[in-house]
Tab-separated table of C-alpha atoms and ligand atoms in Angstrom:
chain	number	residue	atom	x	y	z
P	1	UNK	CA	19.955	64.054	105.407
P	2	UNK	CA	20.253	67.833	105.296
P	3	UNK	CA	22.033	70.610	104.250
P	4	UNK	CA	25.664	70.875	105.907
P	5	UNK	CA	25.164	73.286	108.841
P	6	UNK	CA	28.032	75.551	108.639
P	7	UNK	CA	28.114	76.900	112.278
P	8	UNK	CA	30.917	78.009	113.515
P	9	UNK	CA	30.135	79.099	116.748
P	10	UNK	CA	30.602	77.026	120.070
P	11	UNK	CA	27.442	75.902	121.763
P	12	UNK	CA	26.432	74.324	125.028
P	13	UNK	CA	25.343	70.911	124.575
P	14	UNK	CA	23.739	69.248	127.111
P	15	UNK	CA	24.447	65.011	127.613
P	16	UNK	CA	20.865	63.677	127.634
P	17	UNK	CA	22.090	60.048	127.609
P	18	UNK	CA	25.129	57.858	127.388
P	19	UNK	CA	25.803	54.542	126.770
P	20	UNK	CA	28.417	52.129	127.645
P	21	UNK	CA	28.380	50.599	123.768
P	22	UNK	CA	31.706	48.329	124.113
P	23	UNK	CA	34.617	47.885	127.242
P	24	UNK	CA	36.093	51.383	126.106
P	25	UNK	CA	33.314	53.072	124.025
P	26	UNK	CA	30.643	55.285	125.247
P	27	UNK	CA	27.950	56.502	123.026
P	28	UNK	CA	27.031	60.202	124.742
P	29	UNK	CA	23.476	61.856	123.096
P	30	UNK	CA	23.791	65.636	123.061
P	31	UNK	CA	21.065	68.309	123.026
P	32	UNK	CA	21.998	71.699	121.368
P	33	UNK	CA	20.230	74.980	121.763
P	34	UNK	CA	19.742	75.473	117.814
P	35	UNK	CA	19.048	72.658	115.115
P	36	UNK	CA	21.431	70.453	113.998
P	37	UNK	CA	21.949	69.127	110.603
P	38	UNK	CA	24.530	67.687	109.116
P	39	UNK	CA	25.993	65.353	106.185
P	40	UNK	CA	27.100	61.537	107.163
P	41	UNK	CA	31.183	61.537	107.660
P	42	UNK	CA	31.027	64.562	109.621
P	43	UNK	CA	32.513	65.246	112.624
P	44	UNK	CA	32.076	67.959	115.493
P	45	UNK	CA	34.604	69.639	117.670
P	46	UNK	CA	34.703	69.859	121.525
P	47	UNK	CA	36.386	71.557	123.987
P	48	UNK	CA	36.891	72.041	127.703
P	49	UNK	CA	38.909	74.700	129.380
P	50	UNK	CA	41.799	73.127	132.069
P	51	UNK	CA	43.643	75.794	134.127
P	52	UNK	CA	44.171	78.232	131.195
P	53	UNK	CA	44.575	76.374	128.772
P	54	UNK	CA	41.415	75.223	126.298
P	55	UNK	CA	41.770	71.460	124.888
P	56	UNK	CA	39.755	70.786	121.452
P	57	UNK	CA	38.869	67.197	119.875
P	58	UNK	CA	37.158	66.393	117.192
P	59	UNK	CA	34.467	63.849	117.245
P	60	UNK	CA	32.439	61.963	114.149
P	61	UNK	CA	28.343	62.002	114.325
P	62	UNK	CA	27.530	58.528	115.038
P	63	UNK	CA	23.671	59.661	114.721
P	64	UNK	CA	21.391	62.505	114.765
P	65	UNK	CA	17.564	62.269	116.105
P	66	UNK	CA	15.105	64.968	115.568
P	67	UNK	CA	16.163	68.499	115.074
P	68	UNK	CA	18.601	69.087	117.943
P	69	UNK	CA	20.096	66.210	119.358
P	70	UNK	CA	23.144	64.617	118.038
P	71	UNK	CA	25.264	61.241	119.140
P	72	UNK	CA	29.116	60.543	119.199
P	73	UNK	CA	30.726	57.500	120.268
P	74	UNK	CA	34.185	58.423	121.864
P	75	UNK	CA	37.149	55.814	122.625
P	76	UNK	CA	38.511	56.167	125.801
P	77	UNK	CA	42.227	56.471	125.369
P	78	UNK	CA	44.801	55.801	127.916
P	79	UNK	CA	45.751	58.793	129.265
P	80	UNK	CA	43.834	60.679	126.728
P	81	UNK	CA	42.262	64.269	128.201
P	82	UNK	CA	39.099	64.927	126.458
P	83	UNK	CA	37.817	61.407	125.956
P	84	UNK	CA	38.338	60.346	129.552
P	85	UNK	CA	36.630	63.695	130.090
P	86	UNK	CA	33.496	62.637	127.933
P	87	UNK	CA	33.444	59.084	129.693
P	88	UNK	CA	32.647	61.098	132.684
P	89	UNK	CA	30.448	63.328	131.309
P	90	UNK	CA	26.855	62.906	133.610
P	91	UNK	CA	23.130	63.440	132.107
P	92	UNK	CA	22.542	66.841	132.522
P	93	UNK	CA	25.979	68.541	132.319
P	94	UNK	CA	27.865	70.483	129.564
P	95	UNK	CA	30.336	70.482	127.056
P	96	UNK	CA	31.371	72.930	124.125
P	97	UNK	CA	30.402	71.586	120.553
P	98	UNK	CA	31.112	73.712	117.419
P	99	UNK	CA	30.106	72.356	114.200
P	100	UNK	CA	29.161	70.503	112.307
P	101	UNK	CA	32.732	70.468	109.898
P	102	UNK	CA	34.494	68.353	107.247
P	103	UNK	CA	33.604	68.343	103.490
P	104	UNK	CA	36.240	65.865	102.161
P	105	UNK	CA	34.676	62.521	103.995
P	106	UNK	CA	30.927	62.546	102.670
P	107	UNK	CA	29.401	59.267	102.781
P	108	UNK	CA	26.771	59.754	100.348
P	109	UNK	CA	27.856	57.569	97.460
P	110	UNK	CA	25.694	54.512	97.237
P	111	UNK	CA	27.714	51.090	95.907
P	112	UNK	CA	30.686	52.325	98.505
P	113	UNK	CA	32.723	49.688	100.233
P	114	UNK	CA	33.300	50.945	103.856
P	115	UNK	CA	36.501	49.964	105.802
P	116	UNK	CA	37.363	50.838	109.728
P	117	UNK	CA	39.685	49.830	111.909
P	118	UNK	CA	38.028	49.827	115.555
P	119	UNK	CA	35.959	53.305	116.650
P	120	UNK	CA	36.541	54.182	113.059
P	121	UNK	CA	33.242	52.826	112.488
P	122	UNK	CA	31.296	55.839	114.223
P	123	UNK	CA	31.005	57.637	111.225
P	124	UNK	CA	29.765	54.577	109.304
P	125	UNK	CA	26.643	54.523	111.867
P	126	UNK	CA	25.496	57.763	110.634
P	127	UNK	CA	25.026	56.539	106.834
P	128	UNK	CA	21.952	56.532	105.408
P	129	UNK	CA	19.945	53.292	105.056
P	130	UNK	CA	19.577	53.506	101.063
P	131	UNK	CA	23.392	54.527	100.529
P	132	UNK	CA	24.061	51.269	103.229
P	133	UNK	CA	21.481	48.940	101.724
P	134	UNK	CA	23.933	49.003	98.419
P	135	UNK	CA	27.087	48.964	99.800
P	136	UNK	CA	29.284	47.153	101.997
P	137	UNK	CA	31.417	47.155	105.396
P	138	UNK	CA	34.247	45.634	106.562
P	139	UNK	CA	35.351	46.263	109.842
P	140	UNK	CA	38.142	45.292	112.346
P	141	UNK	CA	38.592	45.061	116.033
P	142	UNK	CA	40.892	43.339	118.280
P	143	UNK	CA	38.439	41.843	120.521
P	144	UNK	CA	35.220	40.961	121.124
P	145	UNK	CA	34.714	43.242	123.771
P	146	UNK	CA	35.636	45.948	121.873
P	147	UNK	CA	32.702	46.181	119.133
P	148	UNK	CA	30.428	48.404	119.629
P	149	UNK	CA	26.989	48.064	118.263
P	150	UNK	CA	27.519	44.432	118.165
P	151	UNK	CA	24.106	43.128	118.292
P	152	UNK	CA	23.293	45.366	114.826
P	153	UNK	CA	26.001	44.848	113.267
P	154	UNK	CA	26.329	41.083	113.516
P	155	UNK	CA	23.450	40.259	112.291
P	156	UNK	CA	23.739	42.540	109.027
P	157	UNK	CA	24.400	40.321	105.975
P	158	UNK	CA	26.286	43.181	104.067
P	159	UNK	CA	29.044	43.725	107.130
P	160	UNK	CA	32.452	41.676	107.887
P	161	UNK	CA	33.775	41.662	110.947
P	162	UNK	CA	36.828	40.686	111.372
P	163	UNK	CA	38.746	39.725	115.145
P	164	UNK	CA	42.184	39.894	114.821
P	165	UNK	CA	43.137	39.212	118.866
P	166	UNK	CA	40.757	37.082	120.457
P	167	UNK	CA	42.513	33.857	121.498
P	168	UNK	CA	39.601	31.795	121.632
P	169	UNK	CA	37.492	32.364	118.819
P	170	UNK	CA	38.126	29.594	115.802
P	171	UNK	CA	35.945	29.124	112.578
P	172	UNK	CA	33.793	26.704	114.508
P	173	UNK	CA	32.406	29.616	117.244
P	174	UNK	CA	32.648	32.442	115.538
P	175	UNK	CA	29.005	33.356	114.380
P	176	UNK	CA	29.611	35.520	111.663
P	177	UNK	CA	32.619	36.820	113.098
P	178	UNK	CA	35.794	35.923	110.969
P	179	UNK	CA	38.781	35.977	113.545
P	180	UNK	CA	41.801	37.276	111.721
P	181	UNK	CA	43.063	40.446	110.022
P	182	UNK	CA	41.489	41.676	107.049
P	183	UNK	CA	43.119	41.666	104.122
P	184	UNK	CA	43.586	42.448	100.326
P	185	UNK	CA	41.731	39.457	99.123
P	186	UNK	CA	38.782	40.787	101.440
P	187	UNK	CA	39.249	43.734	99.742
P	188	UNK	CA	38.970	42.582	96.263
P	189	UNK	CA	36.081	39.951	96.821
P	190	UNK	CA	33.980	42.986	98.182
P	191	UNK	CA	35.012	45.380	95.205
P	192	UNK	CA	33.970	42.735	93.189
P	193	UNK	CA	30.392	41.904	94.639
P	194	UNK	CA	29.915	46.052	94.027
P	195	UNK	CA	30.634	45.579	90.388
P	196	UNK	CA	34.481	46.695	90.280
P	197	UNK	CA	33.603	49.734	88.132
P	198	UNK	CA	32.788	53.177	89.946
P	199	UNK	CA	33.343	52.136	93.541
P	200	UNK	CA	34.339	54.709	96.059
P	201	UNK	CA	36.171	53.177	99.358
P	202	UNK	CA	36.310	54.910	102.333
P	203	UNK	CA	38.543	54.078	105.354
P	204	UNK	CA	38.604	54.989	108.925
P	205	UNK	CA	40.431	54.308	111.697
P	206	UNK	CA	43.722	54.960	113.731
P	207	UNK	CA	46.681	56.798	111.445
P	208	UNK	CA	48.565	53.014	111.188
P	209	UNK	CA	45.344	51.254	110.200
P	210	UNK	CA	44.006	54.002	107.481
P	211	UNK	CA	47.720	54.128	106.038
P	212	UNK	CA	48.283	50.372	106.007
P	213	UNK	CA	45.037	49.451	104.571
P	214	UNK	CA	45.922	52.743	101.713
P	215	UNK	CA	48.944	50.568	100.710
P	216	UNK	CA	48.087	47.817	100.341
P	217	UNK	CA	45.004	48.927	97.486
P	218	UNK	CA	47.390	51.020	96.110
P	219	UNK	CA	49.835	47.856	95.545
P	220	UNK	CA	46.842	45.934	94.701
P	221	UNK	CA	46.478	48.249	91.466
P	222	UNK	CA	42.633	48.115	91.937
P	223	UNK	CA	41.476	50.269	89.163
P	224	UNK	CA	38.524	52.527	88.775
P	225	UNK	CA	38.157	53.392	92.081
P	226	UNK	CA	37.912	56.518	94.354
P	227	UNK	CA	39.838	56.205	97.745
P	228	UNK	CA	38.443	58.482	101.123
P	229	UNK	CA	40.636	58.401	104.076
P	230	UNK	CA	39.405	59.732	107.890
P	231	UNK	CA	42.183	59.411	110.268
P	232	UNK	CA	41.466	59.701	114.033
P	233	UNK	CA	45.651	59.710	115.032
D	301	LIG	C1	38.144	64.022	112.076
D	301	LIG	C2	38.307	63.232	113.364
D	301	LIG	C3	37.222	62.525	113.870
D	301	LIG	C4	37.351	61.793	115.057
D	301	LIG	N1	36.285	61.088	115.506
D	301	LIG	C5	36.403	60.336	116.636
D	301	LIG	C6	35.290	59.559	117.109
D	301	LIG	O1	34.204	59.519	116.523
D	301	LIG	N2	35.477	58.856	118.260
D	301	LIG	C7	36.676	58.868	118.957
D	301	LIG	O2	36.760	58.198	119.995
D	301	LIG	N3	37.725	59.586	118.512
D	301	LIG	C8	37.616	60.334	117.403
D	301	LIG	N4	38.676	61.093	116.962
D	301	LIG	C9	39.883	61.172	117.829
D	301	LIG	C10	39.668	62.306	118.874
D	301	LIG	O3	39.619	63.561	118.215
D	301	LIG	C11	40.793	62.377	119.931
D	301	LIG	O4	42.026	62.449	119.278
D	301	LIG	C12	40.771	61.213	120.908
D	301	LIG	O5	39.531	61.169	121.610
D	301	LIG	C13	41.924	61.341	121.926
D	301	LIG	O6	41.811	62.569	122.592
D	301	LIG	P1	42.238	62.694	124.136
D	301	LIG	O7	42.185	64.131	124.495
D	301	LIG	O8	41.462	61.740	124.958
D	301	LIG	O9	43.733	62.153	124.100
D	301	LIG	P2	45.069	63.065	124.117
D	301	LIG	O10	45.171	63.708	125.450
D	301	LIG	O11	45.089	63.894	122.885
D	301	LIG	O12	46.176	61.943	123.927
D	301	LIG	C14	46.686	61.182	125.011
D	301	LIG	C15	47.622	60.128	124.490
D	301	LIG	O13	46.928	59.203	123.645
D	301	LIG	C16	47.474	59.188	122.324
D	301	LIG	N5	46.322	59.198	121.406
D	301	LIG	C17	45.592	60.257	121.011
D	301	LIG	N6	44.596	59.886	120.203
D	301	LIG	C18	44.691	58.547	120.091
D	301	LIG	C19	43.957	57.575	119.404
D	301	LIG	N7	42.880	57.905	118.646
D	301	LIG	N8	44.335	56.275	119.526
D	301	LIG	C20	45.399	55.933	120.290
D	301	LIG	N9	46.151	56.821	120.974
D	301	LIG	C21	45.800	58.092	120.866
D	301	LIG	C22	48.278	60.458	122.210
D	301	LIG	O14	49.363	60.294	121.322
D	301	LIG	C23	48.739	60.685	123.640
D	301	LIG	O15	49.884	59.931	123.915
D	301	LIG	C24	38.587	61.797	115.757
D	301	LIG	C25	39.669	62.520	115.239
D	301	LIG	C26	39.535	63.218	114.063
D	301	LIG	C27	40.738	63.983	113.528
């Protein structure tokens, strides 16, 4: 990956493609006038302007292709402003980008163990394949709907994921899907399969999910290892 682009100057980007990914997620490609390089864990900011007032997000790179166009994958909160702005967002129009930004989240360690709690995985997607061939990924959602990327990722022998509200999916129909919270034990087994010593973990996902999942390795006294948090609020 390349050097972490300082810019700190907003940009047009133009949307050259969305996808619906999952029921709430979009995937929106965006094409900036200047190159665009960045470090996986990353995130941009965007902005729109409504009445006078200017509303700013922040948004992880999901991917990158060639020099100048970049992917996110936004939620689509209830209620929320910018990301049911983005969800509307039509090939060929505009939004302000700044970026990219962040230096404390860089997924570049290989032998990591990756934890997210729903669209926390975004910034997972943007690892590279050497640093994700040795490491691992668990990941929670709520329901099957809601996984985006499914196809990829459920078929990738070094990711969990787990379905904690999806009433009828039982150990006998759930294809490599394990439907239940993920917990400690999870935890430990995959710390283990890295080799215990020199692990970093890095977790992503709503404030609750990042803190709860925080806890409960701290309580676990897992030793020797680094702890990265990302918290989308
Ligand atoms: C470093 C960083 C990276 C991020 N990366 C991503 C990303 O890759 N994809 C993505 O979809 N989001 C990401 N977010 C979250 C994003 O910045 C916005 O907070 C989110 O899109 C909601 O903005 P909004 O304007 O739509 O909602 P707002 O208008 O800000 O909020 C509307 C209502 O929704 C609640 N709310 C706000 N955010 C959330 C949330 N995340 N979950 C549940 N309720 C919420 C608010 O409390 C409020 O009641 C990231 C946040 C940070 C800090």
């Amino acid at each position: 990956m390349g050097q972490v682009n300082t810019s700190s100057s907003w940009q047009k980007a133009k949307v050259v493609n969305t996808v619906q990914i999952a029921s709430k997620i979009k995937e929106v490609a965006l094409e900036l006038p200047e190159k665009f390089t960045f470090t996986p864990g990353q995130y941009i900011k965007a902005k729109i302007h409504i009445g006078d007032q200017n509303i700013e997000r922040y948004y992880s790179v999901s991917a990158a292709i060639g020099d100048n166009i970049l992917k996110i994958a936004v939620e689509k909160i209830k209620g929320g402003i910018l990301s049911d702005f983005i969800h509307k967002l039509k090939i060929g129009e505009t939004i302000a980008v700044k970026g990219p930004a962040g230096k404390h989240f860089i997924l570049n360690r290989p032998n990591s163990l990756f934890i997210s709690g729903g669209i926390g995985i975004a910034p997972f997607m943007s690892i590279d394949e050497k640093v994700a061939e040795s490491s691992l990924f668990l990941a929670s959602f709520r329901l099957m709907k809601e996984i985006p990327w499914s196809e990829k990722l459920g078929c990738c022998d070094n990711v969990k994921l787990f379905v904690t509200r999806e009433k009828n999916l039982t150990t006998s129909n759930h294809g490599g899907f394990i439907p239940r919270r993920m917990n400690i034990a999870d935890i430990k087994d995959a710390v283990l399969k890295l080799g215990a010593a020199g692990v970093s973990i890095y977790i992503c996902g709503s404030t609750s999910f990042v803190e709860s999942i925080k806890t409960e390795i701290a309580d676990a006294e897992l030793t020797e290892l680094e702890v990265f948090t990302e918290m989308f609020g």
